[in-house]
Short mmCIF file of C-alpha atoms (C1' of nucleotides) in Angstrom, two decimals:
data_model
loop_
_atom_site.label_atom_id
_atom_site.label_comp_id
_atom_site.label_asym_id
_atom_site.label_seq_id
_atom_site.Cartn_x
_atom_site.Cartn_y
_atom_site.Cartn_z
CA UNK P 1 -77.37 18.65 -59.76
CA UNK P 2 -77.67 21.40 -57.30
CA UNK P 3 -77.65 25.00 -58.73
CA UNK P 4 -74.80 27.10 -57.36
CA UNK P 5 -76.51 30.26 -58.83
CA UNK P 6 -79.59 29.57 -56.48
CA UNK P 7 -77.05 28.69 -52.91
CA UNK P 8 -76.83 31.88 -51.36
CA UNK P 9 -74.14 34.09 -51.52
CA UNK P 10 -71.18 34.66 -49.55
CA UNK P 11 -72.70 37.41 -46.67
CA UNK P 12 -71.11 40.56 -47.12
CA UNK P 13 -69.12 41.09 -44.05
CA UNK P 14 -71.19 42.75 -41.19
CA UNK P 15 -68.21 45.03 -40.71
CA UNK P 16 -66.06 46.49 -43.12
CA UNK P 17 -62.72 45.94 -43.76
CA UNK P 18 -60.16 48.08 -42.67
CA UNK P 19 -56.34 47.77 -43.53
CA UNK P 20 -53.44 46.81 -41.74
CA UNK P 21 -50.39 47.88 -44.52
CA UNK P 22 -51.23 49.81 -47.96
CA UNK P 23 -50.88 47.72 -50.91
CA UNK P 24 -48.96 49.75 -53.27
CA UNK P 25 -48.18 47.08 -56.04
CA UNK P 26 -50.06 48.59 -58.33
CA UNK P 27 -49.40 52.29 -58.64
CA UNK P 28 -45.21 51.46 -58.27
CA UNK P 29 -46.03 49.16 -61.65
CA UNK P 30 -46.57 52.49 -63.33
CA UNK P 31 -43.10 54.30 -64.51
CA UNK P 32 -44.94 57.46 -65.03
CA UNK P 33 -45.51 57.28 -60.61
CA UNK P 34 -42.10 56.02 -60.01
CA UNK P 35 -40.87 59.38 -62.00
CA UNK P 36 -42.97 61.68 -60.28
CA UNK P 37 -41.73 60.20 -56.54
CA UNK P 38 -38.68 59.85 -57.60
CA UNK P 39 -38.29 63.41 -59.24
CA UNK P 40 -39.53 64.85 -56.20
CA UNK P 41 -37.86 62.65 -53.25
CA UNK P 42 -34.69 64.54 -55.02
CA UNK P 43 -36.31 68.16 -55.08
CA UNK P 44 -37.03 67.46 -51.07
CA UNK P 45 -33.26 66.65 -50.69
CA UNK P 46 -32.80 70.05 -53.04
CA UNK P 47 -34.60 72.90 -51.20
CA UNK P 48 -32.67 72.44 -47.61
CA UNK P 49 -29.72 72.52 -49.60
CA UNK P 50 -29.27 75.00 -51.67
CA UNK P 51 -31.76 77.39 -48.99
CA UNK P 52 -28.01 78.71 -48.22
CA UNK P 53 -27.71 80.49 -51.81
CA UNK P 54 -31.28 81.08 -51.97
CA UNK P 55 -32.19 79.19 -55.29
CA UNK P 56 -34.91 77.12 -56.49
CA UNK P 57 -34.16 74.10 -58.88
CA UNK P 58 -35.70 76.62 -61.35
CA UNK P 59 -32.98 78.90 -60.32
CA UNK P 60 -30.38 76.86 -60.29
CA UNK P 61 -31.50 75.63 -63.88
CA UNK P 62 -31.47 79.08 -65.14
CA UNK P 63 -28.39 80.43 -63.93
CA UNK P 64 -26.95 77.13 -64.99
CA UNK P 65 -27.51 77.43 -68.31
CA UNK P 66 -26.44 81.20 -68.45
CA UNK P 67 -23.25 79.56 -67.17
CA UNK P 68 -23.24 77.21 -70.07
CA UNK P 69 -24.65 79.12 -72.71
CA UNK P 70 -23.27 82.66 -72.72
CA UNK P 71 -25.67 85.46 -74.50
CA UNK P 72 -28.98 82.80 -74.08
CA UNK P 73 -32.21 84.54 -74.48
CA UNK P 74 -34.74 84.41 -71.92
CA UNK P 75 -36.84 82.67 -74.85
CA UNK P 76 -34.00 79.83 -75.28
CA UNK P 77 -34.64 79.73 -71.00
CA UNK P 78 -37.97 79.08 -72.00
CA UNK P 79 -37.78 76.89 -74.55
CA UNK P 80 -35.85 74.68 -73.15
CA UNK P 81 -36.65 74.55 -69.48
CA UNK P 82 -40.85 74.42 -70.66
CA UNK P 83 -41.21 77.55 -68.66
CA UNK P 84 -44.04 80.27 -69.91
CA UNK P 85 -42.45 83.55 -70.47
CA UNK P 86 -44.47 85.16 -68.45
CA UNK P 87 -43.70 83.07 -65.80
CA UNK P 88 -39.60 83.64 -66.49
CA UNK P 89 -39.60 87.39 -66.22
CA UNK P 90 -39.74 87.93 -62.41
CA UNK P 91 -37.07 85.16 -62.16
CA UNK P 92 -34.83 86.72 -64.12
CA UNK P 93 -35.98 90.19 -62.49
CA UNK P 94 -34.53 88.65 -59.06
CA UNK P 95 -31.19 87.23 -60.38
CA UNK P 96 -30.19 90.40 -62.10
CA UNK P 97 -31.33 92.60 -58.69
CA UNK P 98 -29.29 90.18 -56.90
CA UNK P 99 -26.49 90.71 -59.11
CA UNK P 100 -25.99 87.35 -60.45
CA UNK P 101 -26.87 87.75 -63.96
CA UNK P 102 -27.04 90.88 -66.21
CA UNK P 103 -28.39 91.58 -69.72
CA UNK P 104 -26.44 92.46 -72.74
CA UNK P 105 -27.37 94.00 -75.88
CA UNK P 106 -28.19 91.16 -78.44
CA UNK P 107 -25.92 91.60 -80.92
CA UNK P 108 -28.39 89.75 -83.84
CA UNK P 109 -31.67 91.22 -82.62
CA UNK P 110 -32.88 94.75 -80.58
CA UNK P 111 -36.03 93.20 -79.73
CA UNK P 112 -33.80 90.33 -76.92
CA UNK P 113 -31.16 90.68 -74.36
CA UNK P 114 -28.40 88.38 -73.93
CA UNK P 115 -28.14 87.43 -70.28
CA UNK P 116 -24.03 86.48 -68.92
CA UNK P 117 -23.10 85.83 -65.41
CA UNK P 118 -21.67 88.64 -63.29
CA UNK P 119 -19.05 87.73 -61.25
CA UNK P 120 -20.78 87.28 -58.29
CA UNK P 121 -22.87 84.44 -60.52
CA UNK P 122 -19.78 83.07 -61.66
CA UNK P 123 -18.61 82.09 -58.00
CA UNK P 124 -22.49 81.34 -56.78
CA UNK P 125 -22.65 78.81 -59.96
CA UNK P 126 -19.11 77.00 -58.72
CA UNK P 127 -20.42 76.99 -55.54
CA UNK P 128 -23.99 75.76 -56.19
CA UNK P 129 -22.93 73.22 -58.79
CA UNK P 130 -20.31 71.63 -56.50
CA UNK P 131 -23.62 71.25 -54.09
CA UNK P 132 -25.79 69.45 -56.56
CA UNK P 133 -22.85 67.08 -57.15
CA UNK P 134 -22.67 66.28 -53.58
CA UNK P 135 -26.56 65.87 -53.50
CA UNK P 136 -26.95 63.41 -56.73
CA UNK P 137 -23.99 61.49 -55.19
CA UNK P 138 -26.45 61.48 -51.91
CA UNK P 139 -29.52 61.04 -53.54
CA UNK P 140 -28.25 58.05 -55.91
CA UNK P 141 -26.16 56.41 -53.00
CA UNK P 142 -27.98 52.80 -53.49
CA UNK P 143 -27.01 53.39 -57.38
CA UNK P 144 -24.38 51.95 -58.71
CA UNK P 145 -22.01 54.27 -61.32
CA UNK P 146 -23.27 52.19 -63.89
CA UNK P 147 -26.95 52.32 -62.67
CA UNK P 148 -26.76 55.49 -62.76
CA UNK P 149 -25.67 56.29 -66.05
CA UNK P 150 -28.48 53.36 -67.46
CA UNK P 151 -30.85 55.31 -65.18
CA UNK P 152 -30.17 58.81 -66.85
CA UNK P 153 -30.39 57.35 -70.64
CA UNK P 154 -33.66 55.46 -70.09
CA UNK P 155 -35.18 58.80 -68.79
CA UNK P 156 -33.77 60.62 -71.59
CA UNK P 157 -35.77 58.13 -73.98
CA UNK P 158 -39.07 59.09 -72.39
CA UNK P 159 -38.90 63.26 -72.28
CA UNK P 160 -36.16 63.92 -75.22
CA UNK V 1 11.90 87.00 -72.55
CA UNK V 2 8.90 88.11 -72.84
CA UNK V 3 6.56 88.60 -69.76
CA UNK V 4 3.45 87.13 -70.71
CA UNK V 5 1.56 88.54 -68.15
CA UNK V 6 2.54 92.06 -69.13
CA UNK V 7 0.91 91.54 -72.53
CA UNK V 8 -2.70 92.53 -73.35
CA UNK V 9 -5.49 90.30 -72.40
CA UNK V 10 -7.71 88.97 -75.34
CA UNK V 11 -9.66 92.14 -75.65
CA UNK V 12 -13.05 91.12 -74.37
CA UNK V 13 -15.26 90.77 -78.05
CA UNK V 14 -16.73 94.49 -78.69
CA UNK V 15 -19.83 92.22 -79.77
CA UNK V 16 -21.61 90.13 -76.89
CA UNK V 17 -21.76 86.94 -77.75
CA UNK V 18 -25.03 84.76 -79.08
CA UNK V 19 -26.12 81.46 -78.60
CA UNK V 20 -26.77 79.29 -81.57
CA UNK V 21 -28.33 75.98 -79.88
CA UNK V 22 -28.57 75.63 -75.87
CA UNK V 23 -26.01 73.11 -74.50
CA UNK V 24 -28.22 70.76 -72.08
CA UNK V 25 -25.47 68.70 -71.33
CA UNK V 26 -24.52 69.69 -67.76
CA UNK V 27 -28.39 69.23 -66.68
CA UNK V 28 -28.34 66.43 -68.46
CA UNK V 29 -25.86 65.10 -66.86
CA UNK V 30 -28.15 65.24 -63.43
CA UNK V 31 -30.65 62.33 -61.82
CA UNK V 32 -32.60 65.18 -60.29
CA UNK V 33 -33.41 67.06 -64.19
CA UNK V 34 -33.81 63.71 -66.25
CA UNK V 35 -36.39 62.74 -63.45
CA UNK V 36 -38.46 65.82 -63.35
CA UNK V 37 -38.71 66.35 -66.89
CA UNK V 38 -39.57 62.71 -67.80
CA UNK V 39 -42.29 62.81 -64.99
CA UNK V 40 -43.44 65.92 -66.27
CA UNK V 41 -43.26 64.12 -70.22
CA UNK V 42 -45.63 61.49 -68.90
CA UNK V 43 -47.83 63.80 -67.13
CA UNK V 44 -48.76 65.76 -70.04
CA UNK V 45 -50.15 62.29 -71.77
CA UNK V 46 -51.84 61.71 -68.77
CA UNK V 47 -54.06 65.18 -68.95
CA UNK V 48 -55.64 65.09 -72.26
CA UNK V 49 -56.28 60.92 -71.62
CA UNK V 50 -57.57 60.81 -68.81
CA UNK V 51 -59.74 64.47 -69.06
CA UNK V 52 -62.90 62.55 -70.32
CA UNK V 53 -62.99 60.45 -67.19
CA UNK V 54 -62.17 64.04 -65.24
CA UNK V 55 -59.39 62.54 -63.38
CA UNK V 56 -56.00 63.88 -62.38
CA UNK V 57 -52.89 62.05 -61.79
CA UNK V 58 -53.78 62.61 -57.81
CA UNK V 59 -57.31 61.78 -58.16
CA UNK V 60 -56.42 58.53 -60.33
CA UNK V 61 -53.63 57.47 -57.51
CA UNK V 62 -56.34 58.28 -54.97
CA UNK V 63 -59.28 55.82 -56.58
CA UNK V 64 -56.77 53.61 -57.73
CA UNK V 65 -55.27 52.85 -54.28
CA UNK V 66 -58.88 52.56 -52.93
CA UNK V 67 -59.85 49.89 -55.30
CA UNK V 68 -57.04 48.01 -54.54
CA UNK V 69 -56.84 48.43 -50.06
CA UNK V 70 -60.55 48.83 -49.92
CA UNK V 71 -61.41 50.55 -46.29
CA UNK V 72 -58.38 52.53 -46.42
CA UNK V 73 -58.86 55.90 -44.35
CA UNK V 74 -57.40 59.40 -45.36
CA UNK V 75 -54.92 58.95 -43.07
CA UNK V 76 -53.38 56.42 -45.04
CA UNK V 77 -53.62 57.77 -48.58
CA UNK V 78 -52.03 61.07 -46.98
CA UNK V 79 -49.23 59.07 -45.87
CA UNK V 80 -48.50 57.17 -49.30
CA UNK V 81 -48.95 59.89 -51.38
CA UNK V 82 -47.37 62.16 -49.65
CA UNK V 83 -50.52 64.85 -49.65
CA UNK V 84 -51.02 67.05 -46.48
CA UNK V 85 -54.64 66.05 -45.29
CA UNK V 86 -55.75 69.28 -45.60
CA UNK V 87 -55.40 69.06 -49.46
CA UNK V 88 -57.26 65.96 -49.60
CA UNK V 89 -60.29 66.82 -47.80
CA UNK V 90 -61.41 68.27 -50.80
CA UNK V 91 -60.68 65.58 -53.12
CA UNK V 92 -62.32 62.87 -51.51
CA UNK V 93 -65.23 64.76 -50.92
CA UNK V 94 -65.31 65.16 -54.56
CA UNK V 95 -64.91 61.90 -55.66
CA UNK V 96 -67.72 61.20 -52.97
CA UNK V 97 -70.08 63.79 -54.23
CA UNK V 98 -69.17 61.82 -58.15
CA UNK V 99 -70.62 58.65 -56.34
CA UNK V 100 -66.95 56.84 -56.94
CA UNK V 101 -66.09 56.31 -53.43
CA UNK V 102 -68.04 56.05 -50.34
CA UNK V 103 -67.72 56.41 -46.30
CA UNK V 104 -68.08 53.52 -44.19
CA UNK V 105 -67.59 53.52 -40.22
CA UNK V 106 -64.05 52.15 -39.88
CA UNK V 107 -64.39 49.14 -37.83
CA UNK V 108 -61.76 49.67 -34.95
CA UNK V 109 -61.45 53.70 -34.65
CA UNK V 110 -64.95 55.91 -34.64
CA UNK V 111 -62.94 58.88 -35.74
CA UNK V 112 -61.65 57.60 -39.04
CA UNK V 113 -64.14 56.88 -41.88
CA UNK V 114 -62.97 54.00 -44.65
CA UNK V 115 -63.29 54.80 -47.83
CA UNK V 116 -64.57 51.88 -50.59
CA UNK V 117 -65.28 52.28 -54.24
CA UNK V 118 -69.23 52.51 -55.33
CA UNK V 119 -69.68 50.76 -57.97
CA UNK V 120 -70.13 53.22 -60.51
CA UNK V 121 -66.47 53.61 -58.98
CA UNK V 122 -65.21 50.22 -59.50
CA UNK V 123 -66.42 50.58 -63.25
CA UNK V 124 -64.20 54.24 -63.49
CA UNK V 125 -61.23 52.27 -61.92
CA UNK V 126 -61.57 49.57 -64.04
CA UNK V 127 -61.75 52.01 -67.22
CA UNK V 128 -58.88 54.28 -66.24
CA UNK V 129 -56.72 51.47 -65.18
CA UNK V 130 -56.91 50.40 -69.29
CA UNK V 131 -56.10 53.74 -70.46
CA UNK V 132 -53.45 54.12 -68.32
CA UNK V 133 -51.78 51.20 -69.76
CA UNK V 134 -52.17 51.87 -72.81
CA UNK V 135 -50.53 55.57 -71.59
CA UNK V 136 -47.38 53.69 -70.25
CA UNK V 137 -47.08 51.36 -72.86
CA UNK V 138 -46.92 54.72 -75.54
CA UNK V 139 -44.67 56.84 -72.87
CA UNK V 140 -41.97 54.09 -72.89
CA UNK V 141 -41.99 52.83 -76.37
CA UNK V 142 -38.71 52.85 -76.71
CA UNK V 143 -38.05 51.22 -73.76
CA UNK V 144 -37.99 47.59 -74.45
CA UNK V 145 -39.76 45.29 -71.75
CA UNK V 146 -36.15 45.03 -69.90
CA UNK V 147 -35.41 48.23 -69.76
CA UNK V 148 -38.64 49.27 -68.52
CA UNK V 149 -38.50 47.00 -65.76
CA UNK V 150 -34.64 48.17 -64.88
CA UNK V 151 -35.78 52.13 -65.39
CA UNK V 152 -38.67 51.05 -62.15
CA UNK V 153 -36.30 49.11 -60.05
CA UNK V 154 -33.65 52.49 -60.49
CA UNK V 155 -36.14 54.84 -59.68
CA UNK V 156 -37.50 53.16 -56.62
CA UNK V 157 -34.30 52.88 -55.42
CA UNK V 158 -34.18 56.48 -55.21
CA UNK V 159 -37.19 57.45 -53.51
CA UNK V 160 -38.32 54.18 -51.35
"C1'" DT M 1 -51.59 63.48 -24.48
"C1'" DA M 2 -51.77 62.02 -29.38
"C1'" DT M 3 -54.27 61.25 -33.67
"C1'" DT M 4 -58.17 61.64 -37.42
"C1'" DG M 5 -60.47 64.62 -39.98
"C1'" DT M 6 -61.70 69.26 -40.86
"C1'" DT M 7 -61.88 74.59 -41.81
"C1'" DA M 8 -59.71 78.69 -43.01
"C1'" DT M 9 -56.09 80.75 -45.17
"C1'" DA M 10 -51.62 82.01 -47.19
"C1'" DC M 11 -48.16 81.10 -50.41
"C1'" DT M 12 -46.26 79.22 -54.62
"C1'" DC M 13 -46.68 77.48 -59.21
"C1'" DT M 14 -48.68 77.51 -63.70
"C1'" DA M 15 -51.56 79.37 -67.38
"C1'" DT M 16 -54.04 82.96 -70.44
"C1'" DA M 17 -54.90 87.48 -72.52
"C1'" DA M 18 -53.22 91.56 -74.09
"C1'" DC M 19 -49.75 95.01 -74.89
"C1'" DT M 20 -44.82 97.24 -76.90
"C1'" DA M 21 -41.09 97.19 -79.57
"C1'" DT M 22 -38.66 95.09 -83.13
"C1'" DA M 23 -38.03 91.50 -87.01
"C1'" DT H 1 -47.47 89.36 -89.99
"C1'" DA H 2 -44.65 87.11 -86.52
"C1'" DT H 3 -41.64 87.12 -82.46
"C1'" DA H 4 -39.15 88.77 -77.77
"C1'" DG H 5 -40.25 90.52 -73.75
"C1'" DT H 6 -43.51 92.35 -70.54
"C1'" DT H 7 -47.80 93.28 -67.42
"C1'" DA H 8 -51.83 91.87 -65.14
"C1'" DT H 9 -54.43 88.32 -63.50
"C1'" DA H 10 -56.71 83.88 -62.81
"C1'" DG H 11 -56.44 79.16 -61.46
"C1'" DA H 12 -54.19 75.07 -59.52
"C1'" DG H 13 -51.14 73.13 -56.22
"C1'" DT H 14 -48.97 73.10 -51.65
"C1'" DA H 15 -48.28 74.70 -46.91
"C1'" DT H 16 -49.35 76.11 -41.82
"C1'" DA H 17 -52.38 77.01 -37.78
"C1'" DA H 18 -56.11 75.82 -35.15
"C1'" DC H 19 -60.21 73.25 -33.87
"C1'" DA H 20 -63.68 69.06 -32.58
"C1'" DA H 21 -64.12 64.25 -31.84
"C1'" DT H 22 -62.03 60.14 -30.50
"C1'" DA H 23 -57.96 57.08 -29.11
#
DNA sequence: TATTGTTATACTCTATAACTATA
DNA sequence: TATAGTTATAGAGTATAACAATA
């Protein structure tokens, strides 16, 4: 019986391989890369956007949630959008300089301001939010309604 | 009869109001949040799992898509991972200098180099690979096996 | 003339340490 | 003693311009 451990072994190719089409099979089994692309395929469609009214998706969270959440502390902001204070005080700098937001005396607590929309950040949130509704419609257009209400509540089970 | 709009507004509150708990619901209610912030969930597993093996996400997709379209060129990764090729100049030379990934002479074009796994590289893949299943499999427990398939096919119908 | 890979560099984003005023 | 907000600053991530070698 002849041993196959003694037959040489298959040459290694005297030229490398090169490839035709990327094999991406693997990395789009992974839901943590489909997030990521996905997450940001919607930021790209984001920043042309809203470059009209001058907001980030940071901004547009923030002023958001002033909209939603009269009196909100910058600490709340941070809290609940995982931003680092430190990192939240030139943002809200810029959006009270631009007259979109402005800080109240907390009524509870000296050491905290209260941030409410001026008027002007009442009509840029109408505006602005009426733009991110035409932009998910865009950005989920091969969604169904239904898809995309599943879609939102099994992301919601990963982060919440 | 009384004109109404001759009477007194509701005198704005002397006190500013406070906000107990932060309504989400509005960003909630948006593909573009849930996506970012579960990306950014899974991404914070990934650091502290994957820092013995000194790999980030990038540098993981990098090795990973390597090992599996072995003699892909720079070119290519830039293009499916959406990295400038500036920005990965660096990171394959470091993965090169780590003896995980080596430069052969690509076969049909002198100026592009294609890049295999060594196999101290191969071994790293193989390692990472397992504790990045174990990763998803903790990330989306509760996801069932359905809905974990549905959440993929959702998201890449966003971004492919 | 276009493309691969590269250098240099600027800009943005994120993180840490330390301070003040108030709780 | 702890917390809200702030300053200064370092590090990581992302972007553009320009170049050499090859297609």
């Amino acid at each position: 019986m002849p041993d196959a451990s003694a037959l040489p072994a298959q040459p290694a190719p005297a030229v490398p391989p090169h490839v035709e089409s990327v094999d991406t099979q693997y990395l789009e089994s992974l839901v943590g890369y489909n997030a990521r692309r996905a997450a940001l395929a919607i930021i790209a469609q984001f920043l042309p956007r809203m470059a009209p009214y001058d907001l980030r998706p940071v901004d547009f969270s923030v002023l958001s949630l002033v909209a939603h959440n009269p009196g909100i502390t910058s600490r709340q902001l941070c809290g609940t959008l995982n931003i680092l204070p430190p990192n939240l005080v030139g943002m809200v700098g810029q959006l009270e300089k631009r007259n979109l937001i402005e800080r109240l005396p907390h009524p509870r607590d000296r050491r905290a301001a209260g941030l409410h929309l001026t008027p002007d950040g009442e009509t840029l949130v109408r505006e602005a939010e009426l733009r991110v509704a035409a932009l998910e419609e865009e950005a989920t257009a091969r969604l169904t309604a239904a898809e995309r209400k599943t879609l939102m509540r099994l992301l919601q089970k990963i982060y919440r």
